[in-house]
mmCIF file of C-alpha atoms in Angstrom:
data_model
loop_
_atom_site.group_PDB
_atom_site.id
_atom_site.type_symbol
_atom_site.label_atom_id
_atom_site.label_comp_id
_atom_site.label_asym_id
_atom_site.label_seq_id
_atom_site.Cartn_x
_atom_site.Cartn_y
_atom_site.Cartn_z
ATOM 1 C CA UNK A 1 42.502 22.377 90.529
ATOM 2 C CA UNK A 2 44.800 19.785 92.000
ATOM 3 C CA UNK A 3 48.501 20.499 91.432
ATOM 4 C CA UNK A 4 49.709 16.963 92.214
ATOM 5 C CA UNK A 5 51.478 15.022 89.409
ATOM 6 C CA UNK A 6 48.906 13.866 86.855
ATOM 7 C CA UNK A 7 48.437 10.263 85.768
ATOM 8 C CA UNK A 8 46.226 11.544 82.918
ATOM 9 C CA UNK A 9 46.779 14.928 81.286
ATOM 10 C CA UNK A 10 44.855 16.354 78.328
ATOM 11 C CA UNK A 11 46.331 19.252 76.364
ATOM 12 C CA UNK A 12 44.413 21.212 73.690
ATOM 13 C CA UNK A 13 42.338 18.168 72.680
ATOM 14 C CA UNK A 14 40.199 18.746 69.578
ATOM 15 C CA UNK A 15 37.647 16.328 68.117
ATOM 16 C CA UNK A 16 35.438 17.126 65.123
ATOM 17 C CA UNK A 17 32.752 15.415 63.069
ATOM 18 C CA UNK A 18 32.850 16.050 59.341
ATOM 19 C CA UNK A 19 29.286 16.050 57.988
ATOM 20 C CA UNK A 20 27.675 17.099 54.698
ATOM 21 C CA UNK A 21 26.673 20.351 56.387
ATOM 22 C CA UNK A 22 30.232 21.068 57.502
ATOM 23 C CA UNK A 23 32.622 20.504 60.409
ATOM 24 C CA UNK A 24 31.114 20.077 63.863
ATOM 25 C CA UNK A 25 33.659 20.880 66.583
ATOM 26 C CA UNK A 26 32.463 18.618 69.400
ATOM 27 C CA UNK A 27 35.537 19.024 71.623
ATOM 28 C CA UNK A 28 37.464 22.236 71.113
ATOM 29 C CA UNK A 29 40.800 22.806 72.831
ATOM 30 C CA UNK A 30 40.264 20.962 76.138
ATOM 31 C CA UNK A 31 42.963 21.035 78.864
ATOM 32 C CA UNK A 32 42.462 18.770 81.902
ATOM 33 C CA UNK A 33 44.555 16.839 84.420
ATOM 34 C CA UNK A 34 43.763 13.944 86.759
ATOM 35 C CA UNK A 35 46.171 13.264 89.674
ATOM 36 C CA UNK A 36 46.753 9.763 91.043
ATOM 37 C CA UNK A 37 43.889 8.548 93.211
ATOM 38 C CA UNK A 38 41.743 11.664 92.627
ATOM 39 C CA UNK A 39 38.387 12.177 90.907
ATOM 40 C CA UNK A 40 37.746 14.758 88.188
ATOM 41 C CA UNK A 41 34.098 15.514 87.452
ATOM 42 C CA UNK A 42 33.045 16.734 84.016
ATOM 43 C CA UNK A 43 29.596 18.335 83.957
ATOM 44 C CA UNK A 44 27.370 20.080 81.449
ATOM 45 C CA UNK A 45 24.107 19.818 79.547
ATOM 46 C CA UNK A 46 23.475 17.218 76.852
ATOM 47 C CA UNK A 47 25.429 18.200 73.757
ATOM 48 C CA UNK A 48 28.239 19.896 75.673
ATOM 49 C CA UNK A 49 30.812 17.340 74.465
ATOM 50 C CA UNK A 50 31.292 15.316 77.674
ATOM 51 C CA UNK A 51 30.853 11.853 76.172
ATOM 52 C CA UNK A 52 32.842 12.712 73.035
ATOM 53 C CA UNK A 53 35.668 13.820 75.323
ATOM 54 C CA UNK A 54 35.630 10.453 77.114
ATOM 55 C CA UNK A 55 35.583 8.518 73.834
ATOM 56 C CA UNK A 56 38.450 10.682 72.540
ATOM 57 C CA UNK A 57 40.555 9.793 75.601
ATOM 58 C CA UNK A 58 39.931 6.105 74.861
ATOM 59 C CA UNK A 59 40.629 6.562 71.122
ATOM 60 C CA UNK A 60 37.121 5.301 70.291
ATOM 61 C CA UNK A 61 36.192 8.027 67.788
ATOM 62 C CA UNK A 62 35.292 6.694 64.343
ATOM 63 C CA UNK A 63 34.155 8.154 60.994
ATOM 64 C CA UNK A 64 32.804 10.737 60.439
ATOM 65 C CA UNK A 65 34.489 11.774 63.697
ATOM 66 C CA UNK A 66 38.199 12.472 64.007
ATOM 67 C CA UNK A 67 40.610 13.641 66.705
ATOM 68 C CA UNK A 68 42.202 16.577 64.885
ATOM 69 C CA UNK A 69 44.690 17.846 67.469
ATOM 70 C CA UNK A 70 46.098 17.878 70.973
ATOM 71 C CA UNK A 71 47.598 15.364 73.380
ATOM 72 C CA UNK A 72 46.234 12.732 75.763
ATOM 73 C CA UNK A 73 49.143 11.941 78.092
ATOM 74 C CA UNK A 74 48.937 8.802 80.205
ATOM 75 C CA UNK A 75 51.952 8.708 82.566
ATOM 76 C CA UNK A 76 53.662 11.101 80.170
ATOM 77 C CA UNK A 77 53.044 9.058 76.987
ATOM 78 C CA UNK A 78 50.742 10.429 74.272
ATOM 79 C CA UNK A 79 47.910 7.963 73.601
ATOM 80 C CA UNK A 80 47.160 9.692 70.301
ATOM 81 C CA UNK A 81 50.518 8.468 68.983
ATOM 82 C CA UNK A 82 49.944 4.833 69.993
ATOM 83 C CA UNK A 83 49.151 2.173 67.390
ATOM 84 C CA UNK A 84 45.748 0.444 67.350
ATOM 85 C CA UNK A 85 47.340 -2.680 68.838
ATOM 86 C CA UNK A 86 48.961 -0.685 71.652
ATOM 87 C CA UNK A 87 45.625 0.992 72.430
ATOM 88 C CA UNK A 88 43.868 -2.393 72.626
ATOM 89 C CA UNK A 89 46.395 -3.393 75.287
ATOM 90 C CA UNK A 90 45.821 -0.153 77.220
ATOM 91 C CA UNK A 91 42.002 -0.186 77.077
ATOM 92 C CA UNK A 92 40.521 -2.304 79.843
ATOM 93 C CA UNK A 93 43.954 -2.880 81.294
ATOM 94 C CA UNK A 94 45.409 0.491 82.300
ATOM 95 C CA UNK A 95 42.470 2.739 81.381
ATOM 96 C CA UNK A 96 38.905 1.396 81.642
ATOM 97 C CA UNK A 97 35.492 2.854 80.944
ATOM 98 C CA UNK A 98 31.971 2.350 82.279
ATOM 99 C CA UNK A 99 29.315 3.331 79.751
ATOM 100 C CA UNK A 100 25.891 4.902 80.355
ATOM 101 C CA UNK A 101 23.559 2.022 79.565
ATOM 102 C CA UNK A 102 24.723 -1.482 80.523
ATOM 103 C CA UNK A 103 22.054 -3.216 78.420
ATOM 104 C CA UNK A 104 23.601 -1.800 75.230
ATOM 105 C CA UNK A 105 27.175 -2.378 76.433
ATOM 106 C CA UNK A 106 26.827 -6.003 77.537
ATOM 107 C CA UNK A 107 26.600 -8.686 74.845
ATOM 108 C CA UNK A 108 23.221 -10.453 75.169
ATOM 109 C CA UNK A 109 24.459 -13.787 73.721
ATOM 110 C CA UNK A 110 27.295 -14.348 76.219
ATOM 111 C CA UNK A 111 26.998 -15.033 79.932
ATOM 112 C CA UNK A 112 28.101 -12.418 82.435
ATOM 113 C CA UNK A 113 31.011 -14.646 83.453
ATOM 114 C CA UNK A 114 32.250 -15.066 79.881
ATOM 115 C CA UNK A 115 32.264 -11.295 79.348
ATOM 116 C CA UNK A 116 34.221 -10.611 82.533
ATOM 117 C CA UNK A 117 36.607 -13.527 81.966
ATOM 118 C CA UNK A 118 37.466 -12.172 78.512
ATOM 119 C CA UNK A 119 39.383 -9.281 80.118
ATOM 120 C CA UNK A 120 41.579 -11.716 82.049
ATOM 121 C CA UNK A 121 42.114 -13.926 79.018
ATOM 122 C CA UNK A 122 43.195 -10.995 76.824
ATOM 123 C CA UNK A 123 45.232 -8.893 79.254
ATOM 124 C CA UNK A 124 46.521 -11.437 81.769
ATOM 125 C CA UNK A 125 46.709 -14.403 79.363
ATOM 126 C CA UNK A 126 44.798 -16.686 81.748
ATOM 127 C CA UNK A 127 43.081 -19.901 80.669
ATOM 128 C CA UNK A 128 39.284 -20.096 80.657
ATOM 129 C CA UNK A 129 39.041 -21.900 84.010
ATOM 130 C CA UNK A 130 41.326 -19.470 85.861
ATOM 131 C CA UNK A 131 39.684 -16.481 84.177
ATOM 132 C CA UNK A 132 36.249 -17.662 85.317
ATOM 133 C CA UNK A 133 37.510 -18.005 88.911
ATOM 134 C CA UNK A 134 38.707 -14.401 88.709
ATOM 135 C CA UNK A 135 35.307 -13.383 87.312
ATOM 136 C CA UNK A 136 33.611 -14.852 90.398
ATOM 137 C CA UNK A 137 36.059 -12.968 92.654
ATOM 138 C CA UNK A 138 35.497 -9.596 90.992
ATOM 139 C CA UNK A 139 31.690 -10.048 91.094
ATOM 140 C CA UNK A 140 31.986 -10.706 94.826
ATOM 141 C CA UNK A 141 34.172 -7.606 95.127
ATOM 142 C CA UNK A 142 31.530 -5.362 93.506
ATOM 143 C CA UNK A 143 28.864 -6.665 95.865
ATOM 144 C CA UNK A 144 26.872 -9.091 93.702
ATOM 145 C CA UNK A 145 25.375 -11.904 95.828
ATOM 146 C CA UNK A 146 25.852 -15.556 94.806
ATOM 147 C CA UNK A 147 28.560 -14.712 92.225
ATOM 148 C CA UNK A 148 29.077 -18.405 91.354
ATOM 149 C CA UNK A 149 25.491 -18.453 90.078
ATOM 150 C CA UNK A 150 25.596 -15.019 88.404
ATOM 151 C CA UNK A 151 28.558 -15.881 86.160
ATOM 152 C CA UNK A 152 26.338 -18.428 84.400
ATOM 153 C CA UNK A 153 23.509 -15.946 83.755
ATOM 154 C CA UNK A 154 22.877 -13.677 80.777
ATOM 155 C CA UNK A 155 22.476 -9.867 81.064
ATOM 156 C CA UNK A 156 18.674 -9.972 80.597
ATOM 157 C CA UNK A 157 18.406 -12.148 83.716
ATOM 158 C CA UNK A 158 19.870 -9.411 85.938
ATOM 159 C CA UNK A 159 18.359 -6.197 87.310
ATOM 160 C CA UNK A 160 19.567 -2.779 86.125
ATOM 161 C CA UNK A 161 21.645 -2.273 89.269
ATOM 162 C CA UNK A 162 23.266 -5.688 88.912
ATOM 163 C CA UNK A 163 24.041 -5.092 85.238
ATOM 164 C CA UNK A 164 25.759 -1.832 86.164
ATOM 165 C CA UNK A 165 27.798 -3.685 88.808
ATOM 166 C CA UNK A 166 28.799 -6.179 86.109
ATOM 167 C CA UNK A 167 29.974 -3.270 83.943
ATOM 168 C CA UNK A 168 32.028 -1.990 86.880
ATOM 169 C CA UNK A 169 33.454 -5.495 87.390
ATOM 170 C CA UNK A 170 34.529 -5.663 83.723
ATOM 171 C CA UNK A 171 36.077 -2.184 83.951
ATOM 172 C CA UNK A 172 37.992 -3.021 87.141
ATOM 173 C CA UNK A 173 38.993 -6.572 86.236
ATOM 174 C CA UNK A 174 42.647 -5.706 85.560
ATOM 175 C CA UNK A 175 43.066 -3.027 88.279
ATOM 176 C CA UNK A 176 43.287 -0.008 85.913
ATOM 177 C CA UNK A 177 45.113 3.191 86.835
ATOM 178 C CA UNK A 178 42.288 5.309 85.377
ATOM 179 C CA UNK A 179 38.540 4.673 85.347
ATOM 180 C CA UNK A 180 36.300 6.771 83.090
ATOM 181 C CA UNK A 181 32.667 6.604 84.236
ATOM 182 C CA UNK A 182 30.266 8.093 81.672
ATOM 183 C CA UNK A 183 26.900 8.737 83.379
ATOM 184 C CA UNK A 184 27.129 5.333 85.158
ATOM 185 C CA UNK A 185 24.004 5.872 87.274
ATOM 186 C CA UNK A 186 21.653 7.684 84.857
ATOM 187 C CA UNK A 187 19.236 4.781 84.255
ATOM 188 C CA UNK A 188 19.083 3.678 87.909
ATOM 189 C CA UNK A 189 16.689 4.623 90.695
ATOM 190 C CA UNK A 190 17.972 6.823 93.520
ATOM 191 C CA UNK A 191 18.679 4.011 96.006
ATOM 192 C CA UNK A 192 20.666 1.925 93.526
ATOM 193 C CA UNK A 193 22.422 5.075 92.286
ATOM 194 C CA UNK A 194 23.692 5.795 95.810
ATOM 195 C CA UNK A 195 24.941 2.214 96.138
ATOM 196 C CA UNK A 196 26.834 2.387 92.823
ATOM 197 C CA UNK A 197 28.453 5.725 93.730
ATOM 198 C CA UNK A 198 29.518 4.367 97.120
ATOM 199 C CA UNK A 199 30.892 1.244 95.435
ATOM 200 C CA UNK A 200 33.011 3.282 92.995
ATOM 201 C CA UNK A 201 34.363 5.403 95.862
ATOM 202 C CA UNK A 202 35.241 2.336 97.952
ATOM 203 C CA UNK A 203 36.953 0.587 95.042
ATOM 204 C CA UNK A 204 38.838 3.767 94.173
ATOM 205 C CA UNK A 205 40.327 3.907 97.676
ATOM 206 C CA UNK A 206 41.142 0.203 97.634
ATOM 207 C CA UNK A 207 42.794 0.252 94.187
ATOM 208 C CA UNK A 208 44.177 3.846 94.321
ATOM 209 C CA UNK A 209 42.556 4.610 90.955
ATOM 210 C CA UNK A 210 42.125 7.962 89.309
ATOM 211 C CA UNK A 211 38.530 8.521 88.164
ATOM 212 C CA UNK A 212 37.022 10.747 85.460
ATOM 213 C CA UNK A 213 33.326 11.074 86.349
ATOM 214 C CA UNK A 214 31.133 12.374 83.520
ATOM 215 C CA UNK A 215 27.648 13.485 84.549
ATOM 216 C CA UNK A 216 24.969 16.154 84.263
ATOM 217 C CA UNK A 217 24.044 15.630 87.928
ATOM 218 C CA UNK A 218 25.674 18.181 90.229
ATOM 219 C CA UNK A 219 24.586 16.180 93.259
ATOM 220 C CA UNK A 220 26.766 13.303 92.047
ATOM 221 C CA UNK A 221 29.661 15.728 91.555
ATOM 222 C CA UNK A 222 29.339 17.081 95.100
ATOM 223 C CA UNK A 223 29.330 13.521 96.440
ATOM 224 C CA UNK A 224 32.261 12.085 94.488
ATOM 225 C CA UNK A 225 34.639 14.638 92.913
ATOM 226 C CA UNK A 226 37.812 16.447 94.006
ATOM 227 C CA UNK A 227 37.973 18.765 90.975
ATOM 228 C CA UNK A 228 35.327 19.786 88.426
ATOM 229 C CA UNK A 229 35.407 20.930 84.806
ATOM 230 C CA UNK A 230 32.186 22.555 83.549
ATOM 231 C CA UNK A 231 31.727 22.138 79.789
ATOM 232 C CA UNK A 232 29.555 24.146 77.419
ATOM 233 C CA UNK A 233 29.497 23.721 73.619
ATOM 234 C CA UNK A 234 32.757 21.779 73.477
ATOM 235 C CA UNK A 235 34.686 24.164 75.753
ATOM 236 C CA UNK A 236 35.608 24.149 79.440
ATOM 237 C CA UNK A 237 34.037 27.310 80.889
ATOM 238 C CA UNK A 238 35.034 26.745 84.522
ATOM 239 C CA UNK A 239 37.648 24.544 86.179
ATOM 240 C CA UNK A 240 37.941 24.407 89.961
ATOM 241 C CA UNK A 241 38.060 22.268 93.065
ATOM 242 C CA UNK A 242 34.616 20.895 93.928
ATOM 243 C CA UNK A 243 34.575 22.964 97.107
ATOM 244 C CA UNK A 244 35.363 26.212 95.267
ATOM 245 C CA UNK A 245 32.833 25.482 92.530
ATOM 246 C CA UNK A 246 29.932 24.908 94.903
ATOM 247 C CA UNK A 247 30.801 27.714 97.321
ATOM 248 C CA UNK A 248 31.988 30.343 94.823
ATOM 249 C CA UNK A 249 30.816 29.555 91.262
ATOM 250 C CA UNK A 250 32.248 32.123 88.852
ATOM 251 C CA UNK A 251 30.918 31.512 85.348
ATOM 252 C CA UNK A 252 27.292 32.613 84.715
ATOM 253 C CA UNK A 253 26.591 29.143 83.258
ATOM 254 C CA UNK A 254 27.849 27.402 86.406
ATOM 255 C CA UNK A 255 25.809 29.809 88.520
ATOM 256 C CA UNK A 256 22.754 29.013 86.377
ATOM 257 C CA UNK A 257 23.253 25.263 86.813
ATOM 258 C CA UNK A 258 23.508 25.605 90.588
ATOM 259 C CA UNK A 259 20.530 27.976 90.789
ATOM 260 C CA UNK A 260 18.398 25.474 88.880
ATOM 261 C CA UNK A 261 18.831 22.867 91.638
ATOM 262 C CA UNK A 262 16.141 22.440 94.302
ATOM 263 C CA UNK A 263 17.333 23.620 97.747
ATOM 264 C CA UNK A 264 16.380 21.788 100.931
ATOM 265 C CA UNK A 265 17.424 24.704 103.145
ATOM 266 C CA UNK A 266 15.025 27.321 101.731
ATOM 267 C CA UNK A 267 11.478 27.633 100.368
ATOM 268 C CA UNK A 268 11.197 27.731 96.579
ATOM 269 C CA UNK A 269 7.978 28.373 94.659
ATOM 270 C CA UNK A 270 9.652 27.389 91.393
ATOM 271 C CA UNK A 271 13.095 26.430 90.082
ATOM 272 C CA UNK A 272 15.181 29.030 88.235
ATOM 273 C CA UNK A 273 15.837 27.811 84.691
ATOM 274 C CA UNK A 274 18.610 28.977 82.369
ATOM 275 C CA UNK A 275 16.855 30.868 79.576
ATOM 276 C CA UNK A 276 17.220 29.749 75.972
ATOM 277 C CA UNK A 277 18.838 26.555 74.707
ATOM 278 C CA UNK A 278 22.230 25.237 73.645
ATOM 279 C CA UNK A 279 23.064 26.699 70.192
ATOM 280 C CA UNK A 280 23.480 24.507 67.122
ATOM 281 C CA UNK A 281 27.127 23.608 66.351
ATOM 282 C CA UNK A 282 26.726 25.618 63.124
ATOM 283 C CA UNK A 283 25.496 28.760 64.937
ATOM 284 C CA UNK A 284 28.094 29.299 67.649
ATOM 285 C CA UNK A 285 29.671 32.456 66.258
ATOM 286 C CA UNK A 286 33.040 33.950 67.201
ATOM 287 C CA UNK A 287 32.268 34.978 70.754
ATOM 288 C CA UNK A 288 31.360 33.333 74.043
ATOM 289 C CA UNK A 289 29.090 30.355 73.379
ATOM 290 C CA UNK A 290 26.966 31.184 76.410
ATOM 291 C CA UNK A 291 26.467 34.881 75.508
ATOM 292 C CA UNK A 292 22.959 34.465 73.951
ATOM 293 C CA UNK A 293 21.716 32.998 77.261
ATOM 294 C CA UNK A 294 23.818 35.057 79.683
ATOM 295 C CA UNK A 295 22.146 37.756 81.845
ATOM 296 C CA UNK A 296 25.432 39.736 81.975
ATOM 297 C CA UNK A 297 26.365 39.611 78.250
ATOM 298 C CA UNK A 298 27.923 42.721 76.696
ATOM 299 C CA UNK A 299 29.040 43.491 73.121
ATOM 300 C CA UNK A 300 32.537 42.045 73.659
ATOM 301 C CA UNK A 301 30.981 38.684 74.617
ATOM 302 C CA UNK A 302 29.598 38.106 71.122
ATOM 303 C CA UNK A 303 32.711 39.436 69.369
ATOM 304 C CA UNK A 304 35.492 37.300 70.790
ATOM 305 C CA UNK A 305 35.865 34.076 72.788
ATOM 306 C CA UNK A 306 37.531 34.650 76.189
ATOM 307 C CA UNK A 307 40.433 32.491 77.405
ATOM 308 C CA UNK A 308 40.436 30.488 80.641
ATOM 309 C CA UNK A 309 41.588 32.968 83.297
ATOM 310 C CA UNK A 310 42.807 32.265 86.840
ATOM 311 C CA UNK A 311 40.486 33.990 89.297
ATOM 312 C CA UNK A 312 41.724 32.742 92.641
ATOM 313 C CA UNK A 313 43.097 29.734 94.393
ATOM 314 C CA UNK A 314 42.849 26.750 92.020
ATOM 315 C CA UNK A 315 39.974 28.217 90.004
ATOM 316 C CA UNK A 316 39.829 29.155 86.312
ATOM 317 C CA UNK A 317 36.945 30.659 84.343
ATOM 318 C CA UNK A 318 36.303 31.482 80.680
ATOM 319 C CA UNK A 319 34.391 34.751 81.001
ATOM 320 C CA UNK A 320 35.067 38.375 80.065
ATOM 321 C CA UNK A 321 33.747 39.557 83.462
ATOM 322 C CA UNK A 322 37.021 38.467 85.101
ATOM 323 C CA UNK A 323 39.360 40.231 82.648
ATOM 324 C CA UNK A 324 40.969 43.672 82.382
ATOM 325 C CA UNK A 325 38.856 44.419 79.290
ATOM 326 C CA UNK A 326 35.682 44.100 81.369
ATOM 327 C CA UNK A 327 37.068 46.298 84.148
ATOM 328 C CA UNK A 328 37.974 48.977 81.565
ATOM 329 C CA UNK A 329 34.432 48.770 80.145
ATOM 330 C CA UNK A 330 32.953 49.240 83.638
ATOM 331 C CA UNK A 331 35.207 52.274 84.251
ATOM 332 C CA UNK A 332 34.180 53.882 80.928
ATOM 333 C CA UNK A 333 30.471 53.358 81.677
ATOM 334 C CA UNK A 334 30.943 54.851 85.165
ATOM 335 C CA UNK A 335 32.585 57.978 83.697
ATOM 336 C CA UNK A 336 29.649 58.435 81.336
#
């Protein structure tokens, strides 16, 4: 993990959904930090809590969901203590977000230009004419050809890649300090995906932004991220620099994710899948959430949840294998 001063710091963040069947703990005690100009990747299977984490940072959790504890510090100030009006000023201005599917995020009844210009009108108090000029400039900046023409078009008139570039333009309109990108390339083909990733990296360098990149694609993480948090069932199970994670993965879940990837440097008859499936939120038990699927699980794993433990240079893991209790268990078994 990067030890530089953090522009965004999350401490013990907890978000739950209160349903008729009971409380669902979607995000459970998350601690993360994002230094200035760096990229933090958050990875995990569907249902791990990645998107709920991003929406919690933005204060976009609504009934039956609720942020029940923790801190989200932006330049030292807790966003969870801000008023709704203060948060409206922060969103899109200092902290912006790109959502997964641009067709559901863009308003179909307004032109692309009107939707981009709105950010300038709200946050920079520009008139419509000046805001539209800025909209043309930002579309040119994100690589959309003929931006003067595109500002007059509606979302359905653009390709998927162009719509995603429009979403990036809206997110970057006011030069935010932090950009949260939630699966921004999921619906795009591989060529367009590579272009979007390169665009985000270039704009990050130009604007000195911090980026939180949420994805299930480890290839994207390897390409874009400085640090990585691996989530499973609402918890961070491994937190490390990208280099450490890919060269020396510690948690059995992280190892399983990496082993399930196709390798270009060796022959593979079939991919290695992680056995089992993610447990229901109502069936997680008291122990390690990954224990039912883990090839190394012992009795202690199902009895108690391990804490995040430092296991080397800038690497933390939530696994009993790296604790004194596990070493004592190994010694006892050896004596027997």
